[in-house]
Coordinates of C-alpha atoms and ligand atoms in Angstrom, one line a residue:
X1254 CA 0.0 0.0 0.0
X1255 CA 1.8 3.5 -1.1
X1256 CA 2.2 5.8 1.8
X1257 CA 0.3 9.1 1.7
X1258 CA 1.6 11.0 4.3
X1259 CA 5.3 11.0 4.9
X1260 CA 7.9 12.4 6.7
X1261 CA 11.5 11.7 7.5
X1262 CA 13.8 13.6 9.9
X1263 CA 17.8 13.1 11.1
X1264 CA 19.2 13.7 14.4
X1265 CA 22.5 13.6 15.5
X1266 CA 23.9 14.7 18.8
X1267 CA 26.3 16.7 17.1
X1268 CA 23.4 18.9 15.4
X1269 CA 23.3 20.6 18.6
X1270 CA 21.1 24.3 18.6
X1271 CA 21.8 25.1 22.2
X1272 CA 22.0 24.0 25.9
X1273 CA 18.7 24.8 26.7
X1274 CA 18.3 27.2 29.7
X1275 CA 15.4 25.9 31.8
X1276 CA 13.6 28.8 32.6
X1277 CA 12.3 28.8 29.1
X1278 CA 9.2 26.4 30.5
X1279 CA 8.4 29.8 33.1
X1280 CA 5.4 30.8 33.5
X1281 CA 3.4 34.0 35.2
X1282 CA 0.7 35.1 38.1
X1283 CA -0.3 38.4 37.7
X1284 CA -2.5 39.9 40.2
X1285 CA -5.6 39.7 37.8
X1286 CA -9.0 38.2 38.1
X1287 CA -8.4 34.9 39.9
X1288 CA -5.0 34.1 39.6
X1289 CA -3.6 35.1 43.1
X1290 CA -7.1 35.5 45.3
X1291 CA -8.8 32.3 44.8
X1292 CA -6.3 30.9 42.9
X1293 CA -3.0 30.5 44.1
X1294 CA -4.4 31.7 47.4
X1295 CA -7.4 30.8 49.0
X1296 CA -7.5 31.1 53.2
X1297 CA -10.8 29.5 53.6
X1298 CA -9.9 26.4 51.2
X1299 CA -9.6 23.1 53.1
X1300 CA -6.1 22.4 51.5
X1301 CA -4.5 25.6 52.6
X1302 CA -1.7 26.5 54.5
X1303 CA -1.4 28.5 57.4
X1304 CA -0.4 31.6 54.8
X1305 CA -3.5 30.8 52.6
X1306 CA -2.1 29.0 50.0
X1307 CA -3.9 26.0 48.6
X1308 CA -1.4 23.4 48.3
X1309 CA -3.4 21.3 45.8
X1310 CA -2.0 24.1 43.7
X1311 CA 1.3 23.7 44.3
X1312 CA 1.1 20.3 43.8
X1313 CA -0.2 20.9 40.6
X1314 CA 2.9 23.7 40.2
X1315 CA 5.2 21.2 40.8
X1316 CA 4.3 18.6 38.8
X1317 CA 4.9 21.1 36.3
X1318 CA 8.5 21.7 37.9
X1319 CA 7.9 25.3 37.0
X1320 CA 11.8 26.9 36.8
X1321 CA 10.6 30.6 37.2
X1322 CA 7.5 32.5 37.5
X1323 CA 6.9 36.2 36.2
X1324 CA 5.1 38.3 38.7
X1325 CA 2.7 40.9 39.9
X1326 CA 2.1 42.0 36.4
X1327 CA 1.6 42.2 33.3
X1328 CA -0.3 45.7 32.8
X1329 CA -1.3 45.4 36.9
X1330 CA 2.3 46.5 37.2
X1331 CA 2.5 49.8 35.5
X1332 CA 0.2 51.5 38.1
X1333 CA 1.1 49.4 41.3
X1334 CA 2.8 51.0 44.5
X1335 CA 4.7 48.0 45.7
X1336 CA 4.7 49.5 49.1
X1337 CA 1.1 48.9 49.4
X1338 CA 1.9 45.1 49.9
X1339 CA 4.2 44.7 52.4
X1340 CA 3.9 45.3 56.1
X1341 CA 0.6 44.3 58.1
X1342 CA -1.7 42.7 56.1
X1343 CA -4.3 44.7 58.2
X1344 CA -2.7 48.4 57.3
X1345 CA -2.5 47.5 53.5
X1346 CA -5.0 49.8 51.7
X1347 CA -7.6 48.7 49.1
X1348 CA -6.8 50.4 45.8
X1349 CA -8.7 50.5 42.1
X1350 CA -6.2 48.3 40.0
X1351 CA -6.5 50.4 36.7
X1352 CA -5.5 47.7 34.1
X1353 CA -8.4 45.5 34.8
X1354 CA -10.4 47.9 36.6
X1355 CA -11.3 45.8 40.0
X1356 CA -10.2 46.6 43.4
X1357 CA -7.0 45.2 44.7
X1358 CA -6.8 44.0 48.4
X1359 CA -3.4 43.4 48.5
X1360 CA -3.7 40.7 50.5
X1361 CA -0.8 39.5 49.1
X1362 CA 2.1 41.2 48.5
X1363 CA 5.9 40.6 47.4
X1364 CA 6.5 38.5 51.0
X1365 CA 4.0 36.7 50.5
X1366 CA 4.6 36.1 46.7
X1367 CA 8.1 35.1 47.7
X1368 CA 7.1 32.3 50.7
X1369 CA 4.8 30.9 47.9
X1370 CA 7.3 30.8 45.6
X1371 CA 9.9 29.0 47.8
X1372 CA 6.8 26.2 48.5
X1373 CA 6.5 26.0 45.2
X1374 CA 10.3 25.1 44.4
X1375 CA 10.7 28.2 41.9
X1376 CA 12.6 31.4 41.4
X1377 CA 10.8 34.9 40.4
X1378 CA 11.1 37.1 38.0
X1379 CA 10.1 40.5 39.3
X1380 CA 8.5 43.3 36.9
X1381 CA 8.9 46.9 38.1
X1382 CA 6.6 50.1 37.8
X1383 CA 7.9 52.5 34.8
X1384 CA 4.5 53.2 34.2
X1385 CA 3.3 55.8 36.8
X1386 CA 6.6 54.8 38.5
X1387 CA 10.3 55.1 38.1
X1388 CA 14.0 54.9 39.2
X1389 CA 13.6 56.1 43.1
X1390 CA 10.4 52.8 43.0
X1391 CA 12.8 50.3 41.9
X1392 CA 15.6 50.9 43.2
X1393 CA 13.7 50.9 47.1
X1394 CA 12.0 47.8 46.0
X1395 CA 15.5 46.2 45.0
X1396 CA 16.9 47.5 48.2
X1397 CA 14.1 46.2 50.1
X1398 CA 14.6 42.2 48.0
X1399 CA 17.8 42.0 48.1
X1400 CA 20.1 44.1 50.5
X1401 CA 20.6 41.9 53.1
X1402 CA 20.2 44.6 55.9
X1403 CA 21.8 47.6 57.6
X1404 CA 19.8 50.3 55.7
X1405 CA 16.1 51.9 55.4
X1406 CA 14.6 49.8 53.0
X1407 CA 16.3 46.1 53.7
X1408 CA 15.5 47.1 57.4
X1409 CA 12.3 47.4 56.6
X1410 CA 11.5 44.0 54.8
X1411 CA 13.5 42.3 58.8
X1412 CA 10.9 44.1 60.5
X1413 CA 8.1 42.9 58.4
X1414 CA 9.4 39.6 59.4
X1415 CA 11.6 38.4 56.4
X1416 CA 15.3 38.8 58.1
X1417 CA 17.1 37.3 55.1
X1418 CA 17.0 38.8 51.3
X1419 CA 15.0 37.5 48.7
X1420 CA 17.9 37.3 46.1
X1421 CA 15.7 37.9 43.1
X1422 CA 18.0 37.4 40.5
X1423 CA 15.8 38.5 36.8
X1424 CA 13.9 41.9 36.6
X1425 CA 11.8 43.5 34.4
X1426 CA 11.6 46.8 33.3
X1427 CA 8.4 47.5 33.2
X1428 CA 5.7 45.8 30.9
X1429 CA 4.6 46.4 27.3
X1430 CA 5.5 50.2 27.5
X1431 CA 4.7 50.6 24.1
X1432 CA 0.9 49.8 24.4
X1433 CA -1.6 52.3 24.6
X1434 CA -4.1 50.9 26.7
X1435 CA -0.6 50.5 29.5
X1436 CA -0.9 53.4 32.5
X1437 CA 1.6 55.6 31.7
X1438 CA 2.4 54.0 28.2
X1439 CA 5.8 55.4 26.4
X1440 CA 6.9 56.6 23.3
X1441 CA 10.4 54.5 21.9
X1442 CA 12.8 57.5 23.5
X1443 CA 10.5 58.1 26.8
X1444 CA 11.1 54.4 27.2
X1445 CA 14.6 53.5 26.3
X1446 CA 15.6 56.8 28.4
X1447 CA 13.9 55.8 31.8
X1448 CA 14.6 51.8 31.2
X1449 CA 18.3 52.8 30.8
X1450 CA 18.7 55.1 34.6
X1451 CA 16.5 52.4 36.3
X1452 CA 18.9 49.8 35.0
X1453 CA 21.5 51.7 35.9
X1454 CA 20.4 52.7 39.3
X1455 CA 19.3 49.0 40.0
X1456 CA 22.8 47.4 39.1
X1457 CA 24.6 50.1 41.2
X1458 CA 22.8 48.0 44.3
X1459 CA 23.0 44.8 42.9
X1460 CA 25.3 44.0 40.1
X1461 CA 24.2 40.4 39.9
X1462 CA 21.2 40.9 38.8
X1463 CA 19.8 40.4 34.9
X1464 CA 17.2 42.7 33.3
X1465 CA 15.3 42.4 30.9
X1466 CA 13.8 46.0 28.6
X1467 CA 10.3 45.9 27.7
X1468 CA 9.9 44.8 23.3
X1469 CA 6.9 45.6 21.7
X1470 CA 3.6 44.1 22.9
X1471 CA 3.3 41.6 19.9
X1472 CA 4.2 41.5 16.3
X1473 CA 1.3 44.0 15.3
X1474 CA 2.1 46.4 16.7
X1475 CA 2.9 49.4 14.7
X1476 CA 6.2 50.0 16.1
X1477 CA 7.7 47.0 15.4
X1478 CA 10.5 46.2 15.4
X1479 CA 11.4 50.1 15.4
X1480 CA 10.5 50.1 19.2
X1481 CA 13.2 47.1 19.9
X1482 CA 15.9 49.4 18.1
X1483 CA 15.2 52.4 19.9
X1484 CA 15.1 50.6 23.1
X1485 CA 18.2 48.7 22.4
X1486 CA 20.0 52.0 21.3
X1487 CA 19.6 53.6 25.1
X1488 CA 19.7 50.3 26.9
X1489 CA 22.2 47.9 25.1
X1490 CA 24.7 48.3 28.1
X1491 CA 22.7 47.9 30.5
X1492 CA 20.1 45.4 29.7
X1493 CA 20.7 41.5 28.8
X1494 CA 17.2 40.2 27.4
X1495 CA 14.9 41.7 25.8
X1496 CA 10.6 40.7 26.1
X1497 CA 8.6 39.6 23.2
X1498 CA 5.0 39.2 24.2
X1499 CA 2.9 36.8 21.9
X1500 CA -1.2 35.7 22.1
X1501 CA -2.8 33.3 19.2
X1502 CA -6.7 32.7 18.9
X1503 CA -8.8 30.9 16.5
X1504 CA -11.1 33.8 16.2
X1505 CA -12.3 32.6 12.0
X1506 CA -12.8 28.8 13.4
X1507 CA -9.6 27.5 11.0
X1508 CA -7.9 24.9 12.6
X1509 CA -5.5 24.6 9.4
X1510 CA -4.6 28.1 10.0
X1511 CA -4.5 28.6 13.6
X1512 CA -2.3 25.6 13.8
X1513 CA 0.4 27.5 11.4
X1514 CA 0.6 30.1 14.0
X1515 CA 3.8 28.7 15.7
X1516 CA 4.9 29.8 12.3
X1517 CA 4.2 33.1 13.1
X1518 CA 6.1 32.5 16.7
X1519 CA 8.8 31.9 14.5
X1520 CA 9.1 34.6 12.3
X1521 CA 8.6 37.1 15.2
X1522 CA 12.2 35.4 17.2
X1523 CA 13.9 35.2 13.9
X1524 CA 13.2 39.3 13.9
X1525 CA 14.1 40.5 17.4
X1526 CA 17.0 38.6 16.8
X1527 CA 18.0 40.0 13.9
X1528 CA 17.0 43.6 15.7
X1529 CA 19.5 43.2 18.9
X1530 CA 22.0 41.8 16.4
X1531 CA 21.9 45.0 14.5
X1532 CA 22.5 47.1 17.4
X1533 CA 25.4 44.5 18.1
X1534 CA 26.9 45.3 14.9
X1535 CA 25.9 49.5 15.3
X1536 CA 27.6 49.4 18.7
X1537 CA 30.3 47.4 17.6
X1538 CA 29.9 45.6 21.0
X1539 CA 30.7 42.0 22.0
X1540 CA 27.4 41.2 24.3
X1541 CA 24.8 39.3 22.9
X1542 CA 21.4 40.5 23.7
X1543 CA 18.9 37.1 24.4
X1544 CA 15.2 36.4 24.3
X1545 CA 13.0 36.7 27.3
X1546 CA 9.8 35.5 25.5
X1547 CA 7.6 36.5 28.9
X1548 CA 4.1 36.2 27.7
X1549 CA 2.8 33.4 25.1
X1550 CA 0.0 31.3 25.1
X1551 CA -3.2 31.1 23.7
X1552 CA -5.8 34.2 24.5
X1553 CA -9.0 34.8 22.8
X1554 CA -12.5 32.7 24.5
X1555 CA -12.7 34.5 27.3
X1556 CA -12.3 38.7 25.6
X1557 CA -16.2 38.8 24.8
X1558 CA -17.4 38.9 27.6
X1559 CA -14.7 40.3 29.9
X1560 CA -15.3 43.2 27.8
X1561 CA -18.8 43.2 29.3
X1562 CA -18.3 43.1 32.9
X1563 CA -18.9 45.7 35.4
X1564 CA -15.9 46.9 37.1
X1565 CA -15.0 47.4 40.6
X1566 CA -15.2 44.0 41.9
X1567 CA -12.3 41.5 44.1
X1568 CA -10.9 39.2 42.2
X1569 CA -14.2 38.3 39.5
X1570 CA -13.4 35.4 36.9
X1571 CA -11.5 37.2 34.3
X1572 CA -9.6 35.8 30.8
X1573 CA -10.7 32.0 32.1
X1574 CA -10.2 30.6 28.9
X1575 CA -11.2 27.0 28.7
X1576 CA -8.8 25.4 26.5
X1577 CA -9.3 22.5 24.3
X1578 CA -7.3 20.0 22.1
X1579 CA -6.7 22.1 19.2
X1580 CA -5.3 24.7 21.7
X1581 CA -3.0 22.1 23.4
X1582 CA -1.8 21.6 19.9
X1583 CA -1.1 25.1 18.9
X1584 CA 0.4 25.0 22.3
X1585 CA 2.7 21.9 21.9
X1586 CA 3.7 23.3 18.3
X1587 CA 4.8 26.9 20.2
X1588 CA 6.7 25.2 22.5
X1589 CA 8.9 23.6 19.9
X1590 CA 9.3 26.7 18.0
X1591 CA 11.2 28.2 21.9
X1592 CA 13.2 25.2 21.7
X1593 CA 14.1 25.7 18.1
X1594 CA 15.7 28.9 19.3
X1595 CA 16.9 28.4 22.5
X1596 CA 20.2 29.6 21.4
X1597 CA 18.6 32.9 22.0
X1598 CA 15.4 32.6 24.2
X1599 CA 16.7 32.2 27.2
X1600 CA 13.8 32.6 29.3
X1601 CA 9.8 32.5 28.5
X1602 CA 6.7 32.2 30.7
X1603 CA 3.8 30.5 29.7
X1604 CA 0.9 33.2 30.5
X1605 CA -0.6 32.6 33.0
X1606 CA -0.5 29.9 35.5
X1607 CA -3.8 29.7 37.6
X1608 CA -6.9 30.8 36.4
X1609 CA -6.1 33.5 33.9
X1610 CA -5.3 31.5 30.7
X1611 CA -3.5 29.2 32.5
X1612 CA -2.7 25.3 32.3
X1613 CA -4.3 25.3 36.1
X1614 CA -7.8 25.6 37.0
X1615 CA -9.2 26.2 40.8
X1616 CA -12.5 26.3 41.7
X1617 CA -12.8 29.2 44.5
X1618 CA -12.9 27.0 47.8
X1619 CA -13.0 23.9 45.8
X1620 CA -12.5 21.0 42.4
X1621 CA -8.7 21.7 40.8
X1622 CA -8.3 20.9 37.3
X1623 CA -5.9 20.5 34.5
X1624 CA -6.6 22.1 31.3
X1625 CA -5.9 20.4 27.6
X1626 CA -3.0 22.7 27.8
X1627 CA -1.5 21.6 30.7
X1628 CA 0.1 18.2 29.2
X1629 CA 2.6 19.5 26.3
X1630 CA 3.6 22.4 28.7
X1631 CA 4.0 19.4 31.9
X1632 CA 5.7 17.1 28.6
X1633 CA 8.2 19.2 27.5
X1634 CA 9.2 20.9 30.7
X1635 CA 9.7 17.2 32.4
X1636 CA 11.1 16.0 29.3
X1637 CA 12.7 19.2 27.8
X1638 CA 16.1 19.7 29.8
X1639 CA 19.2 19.5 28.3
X1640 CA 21.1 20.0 24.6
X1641 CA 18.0 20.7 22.0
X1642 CA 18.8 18.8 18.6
X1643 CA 18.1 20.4 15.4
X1644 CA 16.4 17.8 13.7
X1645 CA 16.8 18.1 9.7
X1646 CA 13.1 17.6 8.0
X1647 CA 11.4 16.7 5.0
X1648 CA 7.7 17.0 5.4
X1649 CA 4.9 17.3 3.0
X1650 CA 3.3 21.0 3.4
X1651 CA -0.1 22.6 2.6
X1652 CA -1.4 26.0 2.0
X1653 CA -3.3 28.0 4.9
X1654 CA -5.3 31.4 4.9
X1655 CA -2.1 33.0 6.5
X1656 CA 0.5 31.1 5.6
X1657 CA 2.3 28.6 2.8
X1658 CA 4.2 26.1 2.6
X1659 CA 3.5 24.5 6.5
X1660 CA 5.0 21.5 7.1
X1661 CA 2.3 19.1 8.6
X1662 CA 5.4 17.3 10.9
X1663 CA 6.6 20.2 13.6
X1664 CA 9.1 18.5 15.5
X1665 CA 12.5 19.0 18.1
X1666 CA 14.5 16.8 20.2
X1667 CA 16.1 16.8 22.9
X1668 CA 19.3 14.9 24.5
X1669 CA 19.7 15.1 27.9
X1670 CA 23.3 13.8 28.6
X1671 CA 23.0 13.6 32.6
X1672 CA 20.4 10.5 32.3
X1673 CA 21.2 9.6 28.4
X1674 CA 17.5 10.3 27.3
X1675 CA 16.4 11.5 24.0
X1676 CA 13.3 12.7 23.5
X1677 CA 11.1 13.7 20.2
X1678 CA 8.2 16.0 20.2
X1679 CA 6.1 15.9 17.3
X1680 CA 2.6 17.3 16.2
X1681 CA 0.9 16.2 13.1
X1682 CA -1.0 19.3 11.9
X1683 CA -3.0 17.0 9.6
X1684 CA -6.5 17.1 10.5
X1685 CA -7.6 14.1 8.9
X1686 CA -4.8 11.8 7.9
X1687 CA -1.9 9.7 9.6
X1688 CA 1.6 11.5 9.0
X1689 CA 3.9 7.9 8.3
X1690 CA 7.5 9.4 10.3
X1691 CA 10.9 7.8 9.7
X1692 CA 13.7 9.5 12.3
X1693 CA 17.0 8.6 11.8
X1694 CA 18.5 8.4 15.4
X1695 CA 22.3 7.8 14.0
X1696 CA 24.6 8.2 16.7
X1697 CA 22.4 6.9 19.2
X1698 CA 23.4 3.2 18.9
X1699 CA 22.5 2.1 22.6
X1700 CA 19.1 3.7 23.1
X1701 CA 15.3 1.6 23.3
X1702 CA 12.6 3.7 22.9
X1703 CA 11.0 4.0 26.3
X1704 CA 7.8 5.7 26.0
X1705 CA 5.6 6.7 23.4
X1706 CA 2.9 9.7 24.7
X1707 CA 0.5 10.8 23.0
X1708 CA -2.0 13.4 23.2
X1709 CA -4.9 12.9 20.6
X1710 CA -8.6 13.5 20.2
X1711 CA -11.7 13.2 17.4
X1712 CA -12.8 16.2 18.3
X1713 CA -10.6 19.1 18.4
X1714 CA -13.4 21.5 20.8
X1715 CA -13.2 18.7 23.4
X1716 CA -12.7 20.3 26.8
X1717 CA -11.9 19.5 30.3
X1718 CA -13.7 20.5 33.1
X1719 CA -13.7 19.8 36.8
X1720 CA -15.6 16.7 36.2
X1721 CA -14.2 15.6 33.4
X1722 CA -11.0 15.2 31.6
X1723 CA -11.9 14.3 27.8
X1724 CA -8.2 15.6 26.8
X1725 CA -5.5 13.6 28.8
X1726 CA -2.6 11.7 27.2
X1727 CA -2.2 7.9 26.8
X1728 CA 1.2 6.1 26.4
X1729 CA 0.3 3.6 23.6
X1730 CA 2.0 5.4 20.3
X1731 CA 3.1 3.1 17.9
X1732 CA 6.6 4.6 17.6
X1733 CA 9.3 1.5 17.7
X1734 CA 13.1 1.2 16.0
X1735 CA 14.2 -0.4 13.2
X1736 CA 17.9 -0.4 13.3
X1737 CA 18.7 3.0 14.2
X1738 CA 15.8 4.1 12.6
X1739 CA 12.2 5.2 14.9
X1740 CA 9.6 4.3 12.7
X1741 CA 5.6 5.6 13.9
X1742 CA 2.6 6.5 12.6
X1743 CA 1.6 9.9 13.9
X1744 CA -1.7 10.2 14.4
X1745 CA -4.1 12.6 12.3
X1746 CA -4.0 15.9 14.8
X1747 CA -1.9 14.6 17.6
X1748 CA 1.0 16.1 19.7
X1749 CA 3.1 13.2 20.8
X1750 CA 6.4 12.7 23.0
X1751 CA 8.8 10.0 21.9
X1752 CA 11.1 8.6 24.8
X1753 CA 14.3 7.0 23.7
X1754 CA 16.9 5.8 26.7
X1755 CA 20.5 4.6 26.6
X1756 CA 20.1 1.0 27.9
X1757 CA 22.8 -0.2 30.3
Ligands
AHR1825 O1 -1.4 38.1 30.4 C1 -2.4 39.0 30.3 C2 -2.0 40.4 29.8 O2 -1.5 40.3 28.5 C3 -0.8 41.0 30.6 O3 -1.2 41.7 31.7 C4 -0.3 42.0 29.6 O4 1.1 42.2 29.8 C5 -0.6 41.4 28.3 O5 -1.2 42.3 27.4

C-alpha cells in the first residue's frame, strides 16, 4: 500500500542548537481576576496552609517543575505601589487596580509572593513600575529584596518579618510600555531613556542581577520592530534580554490556520533577533542580547465577555479561557518553536498559571483541574532539559489562509546527557490523515525507545472540566526502532512525546 503522508527527519547529537536554559518552561501570576485571590491563594480552602495557599495548587505547580515564575504583572504592574503590599496585612490599603479595573486587596504582596514561591520550588522574575513609577520605586523595592540589611529599606523587609533577602536574580523593566491601553504607556525615547537610569540605578545595588527591557507588545504592533531598536540603542549596556510578548486565537474557526501560528512565533524570534544583532553590529559591542519570550499562550474565549463586565469588583473570573485539544496543539507546536531557538530565548513564561489562561484551573474553595493545555507544557518541561537537537526535516506541506508552505510534521528533540534520554516532540498538523515518520537516530546506537505519549482526540473542541477530563494523554503510540531508525505512525492531529533511553 503506497504511503500518503510522509515524513522523514535526522538527528544527530552533534546537530546541537543550544544547551537549553530551563527557565524557558516559566510561567506567570499576575495579580488579575483569579489568579492570586482564589487561585494560588485561597485562606478559607480546606487544602490551605497557614499563609493561605492552597497546596493542591502547588502540587499541581510542581508537577509542572515550573523553573521561574513572572510576577505581579503584566499591565497590573505599571500603576502598582509595591509599598502597598508589604507590612501588616491589616494596614495595606484597598486600591482601584487600573488595568483590569477591579479593586485590589493586597492581601498579598511581594513576602507573600516570595514564601509561595519557595513552597512552590521556583525562582521569580520581578516586573517593576515604569509606568506611573520610576528609578527612586525600583531601586527601594531592590533595596528592600535583596540588600541583606543595615539600611532603610532592607530594614524594613527584617521588621516585616523576612530577616534574610530575597535574592531575586531576573527583573523587568516594566511591561509592554509601548501599548496604549498601559498606564503611563511610552513613546520608543520616553522608554529607552527611563529603562536605561533604572537599569543603571538597579545594578549600582546589585550587580548580579539580569534585566530584561520591555519589546513591543506583539508582532502588530505598529512599532515593530522600530521600538526594539530604539530601546536597544539607550539600553544595550545595560540590559541582557529583551521581552517579546505573543497571544494566538482561533477567532475565524480555522484549525488549518490557527495551527500554522507557531509559524508566526517563529518569524517574530527570527526578527528580534536579527534587531538586537543590528545594534550588536551598530555598537560594535561583544554582548549578545537574548530572548525573554515573557508572555505566550493562547488568549482569545474569554475577551467577549470580559469586555462586558462591570468593574470594581475583588478578584471576578476574568480571561478564564477553557482550553481544548486544538489549543493544546497550537500549544505543543509553540513550544517547539522556543526550543528551536533556544540559542537565544533564554527565558519564557507560559501566560498565566492559575486561572487566567492558565494550564491550572481552581474552583474558589473547591474542584482543581488541568486544562488540555497543561500536558505539552507538563511534557516538554519534564522531558525538555538538556542540549536541543536540530532535527533536519522533510515534510509534505499545505497552503493556509495565512500562511504557505507548513510543514504538517513540527518536530524537536532533545538529548539530555546527565540521564542519556532522547526525547522527540512531534505534532501532526494533519486534520484528517496519519503522517507515516521515519527518524533517523544515528549516533544513538545504545538507546530503546521507552515511551511513546500521545496526546490525541476526534474532536478538536473537546474540553476539560472539573468533572471531566476528555483531553489527557495515553502512552500507547506506535513509535518502535528499526535499526537505528524510529519508525511511527503519527496520528491525524496529535501532539506526541517520543522517549528514547541509553540501555545499560
Ligand atoms: O497576560 C495578560 C496580559 O496580557 C498582561 O497583563 C499584559 O502584559 C498582556 O497584554
Amino acid at each position: 500500500m503506497e504511503i500518503k503522508n510522509k515524513a522523514r527527519m535526522v538527528l544527530d547529537k552533534d546537530f546541537k542548537v543550544s544547551e537549553i536554559d530551563n527557565r524557558i518552561y516559566g510561567s506567570f501570576i499576575e495579580h488579575l481576576g483569579r489568579a492570586v485571590y482564589g487561585g494560588i491563594y485561597d485562606p478559607g480552602h480546606p487544602l490551605s496552609d497557614s499563609l493561605g495557599f492552597r497546596e493542591d495548587v502547588i502540587d499541581l505547580v510542581k508537577e509542572l517543575d515550573v523553573p521561574i515564575v513572572r510576577y505581579p504583572g503584566g499591565n497590573m504592574v505599571s500603576a502598582y505601589n509595591w509599598e502597598d503590599g508589604v507590612g501588616p496585612i491589616e494596614d495595606r490599603p484597598r486600591r482601584l487596580e487600573l488595568a483590569w479595573r477591579t479593586i485590589e486587596t493586597n492581601e498579598v504582596g511581594t513576602n507573600e509572593f516570595m514564601s509561595w514561591a519557595k513552597k512552590a520550588n521556583t525562582d521569580v522574575m520581578m516586573a517593576v513600575n515604569l509606568g506611573t513609577r520610576g528609578i527612586d520605586a525600583a531601586r527601594n523595592l531592590l533595596e528592600y529584596c535583596n540588600h541583606p540589611g543595615g539600611t532603610y529599606w532592607s530594614d524594613l523587609r527584617k521588621k516585616h518579618g523576612y530577616a534574610e533577602p530575597h535574592n531575586i536574580k531576573t527583573w523587568c523593566l516594566g511591561n509592554e510600555m509601548d501599548g496604549p491601553w498601559q498606564i503611563g504607556h511610552k513613546t520608543p525615547e520616553e522608554y529607552g531613556r527611563i529603562a536605561q537610569e533604572t537599569a543603571k540605578a538597579m545594578r549600582r545595588i546589585d550587580p548580579s542581577i539580569e534585566l530584561v527591557a520591555c519589546g513591543s507588545s506583539n508582532s502588530s504592533m505598529p512599532l515593530f520592530p522600530q521600538w526594539e531598536a530604539t530601546t536597544l540603542d539607550y539600553t544595550y549596556d545595560e540590559v541582557d534580554y529583551i521581552s517579546l510578548h505573543q497571544y494566538y486565537g482561533n477567532y475565524n474557526n480555522d484549525p488549518a490556520n490557527y495551527l500554522a501560528k507557531s509559524l508566526d512565533m517563529d518569524n517574530f524570534i527570527k526578527t528580534v533577533i536579527s534587531t538586537c544583532d543590528y545594534l550588536k553590529a551598530k555598537k560594535r559591542s561583544k554582548k549578545t542580547i537574548n530572548l525573554s519570550f515573557d508572555e505566550w499562550n493562547v488568549w482569545y474565549h474569554s475577551r467577549q465577555v470580559d469586555s462586558e463586565r462591570d468593574p470594581w469588583s475583588i478578584a471576578p473570573p476574568q480571561l478564564e479561557d477553557h482550553y481544548n485539544f486544538e489549543d493544546a496543539l497550537l500549544v505543543g507546536t509553540m513550544l517547539i518553536s522556543l526550543l528551536k531557538h533556544s540559542d537565544r530565548v533564554k527565558i519564557a513564561c507560559q501566560a498565566q498559571l492559575v486561572n487566567v489562561i492558565a494550564p491550572i484551573m481552581t474552583e474558589t474553595g473547591g474542584a482543581i483541574w488541568k486544562q488540555s493545555i497543561y500536558y505539552p507544557y507538563l511534557h516538554v518541561s519534564k522531558y525538555g532539559r538538556g542540549n536541543a537537537l536540530k532535527p533536519i526535516i522533510s515534510s509534505p506541506v499545505y497552503d493556509s489562509k495565512d500562511f504557505t508552505d507548513v510543514p504538517y510534521l513540527e518536530s524537536i528533540a532533545v538529548h539530555n546527557p546527565e540521564n542519556d534520554e532522547l526525547t522527540i516532540f512531534a505534532v501532526n498538523r494533519h486534520l484528517t490523515e496519519t503522517l507515516y515518520l521515519e527518524c533517523d537516530v544515528r549516533n544513538f546506537e545504545e538507546y530503546q525507545i521507552i515511551e511513546h505519549i500521545v496526546l490525541e482526540n476526534e474532536d478538536l473542541k473537546a474540553t476539560n472540566t472539573p468533572e471531566l477530563e476528555r483531553v489527557k494523554p495515553h502512552s500507547n503510540g506506535n513509535a518502535y526502532l528499526d535499526g537505528g531508525t524510529v519508525v511511527t505512525n503519527l496520528a491525524s492531529k496529535s501532539w506526541n512525546v517520543i522517549r528514547l533511553a541509553k540501555q545499560q
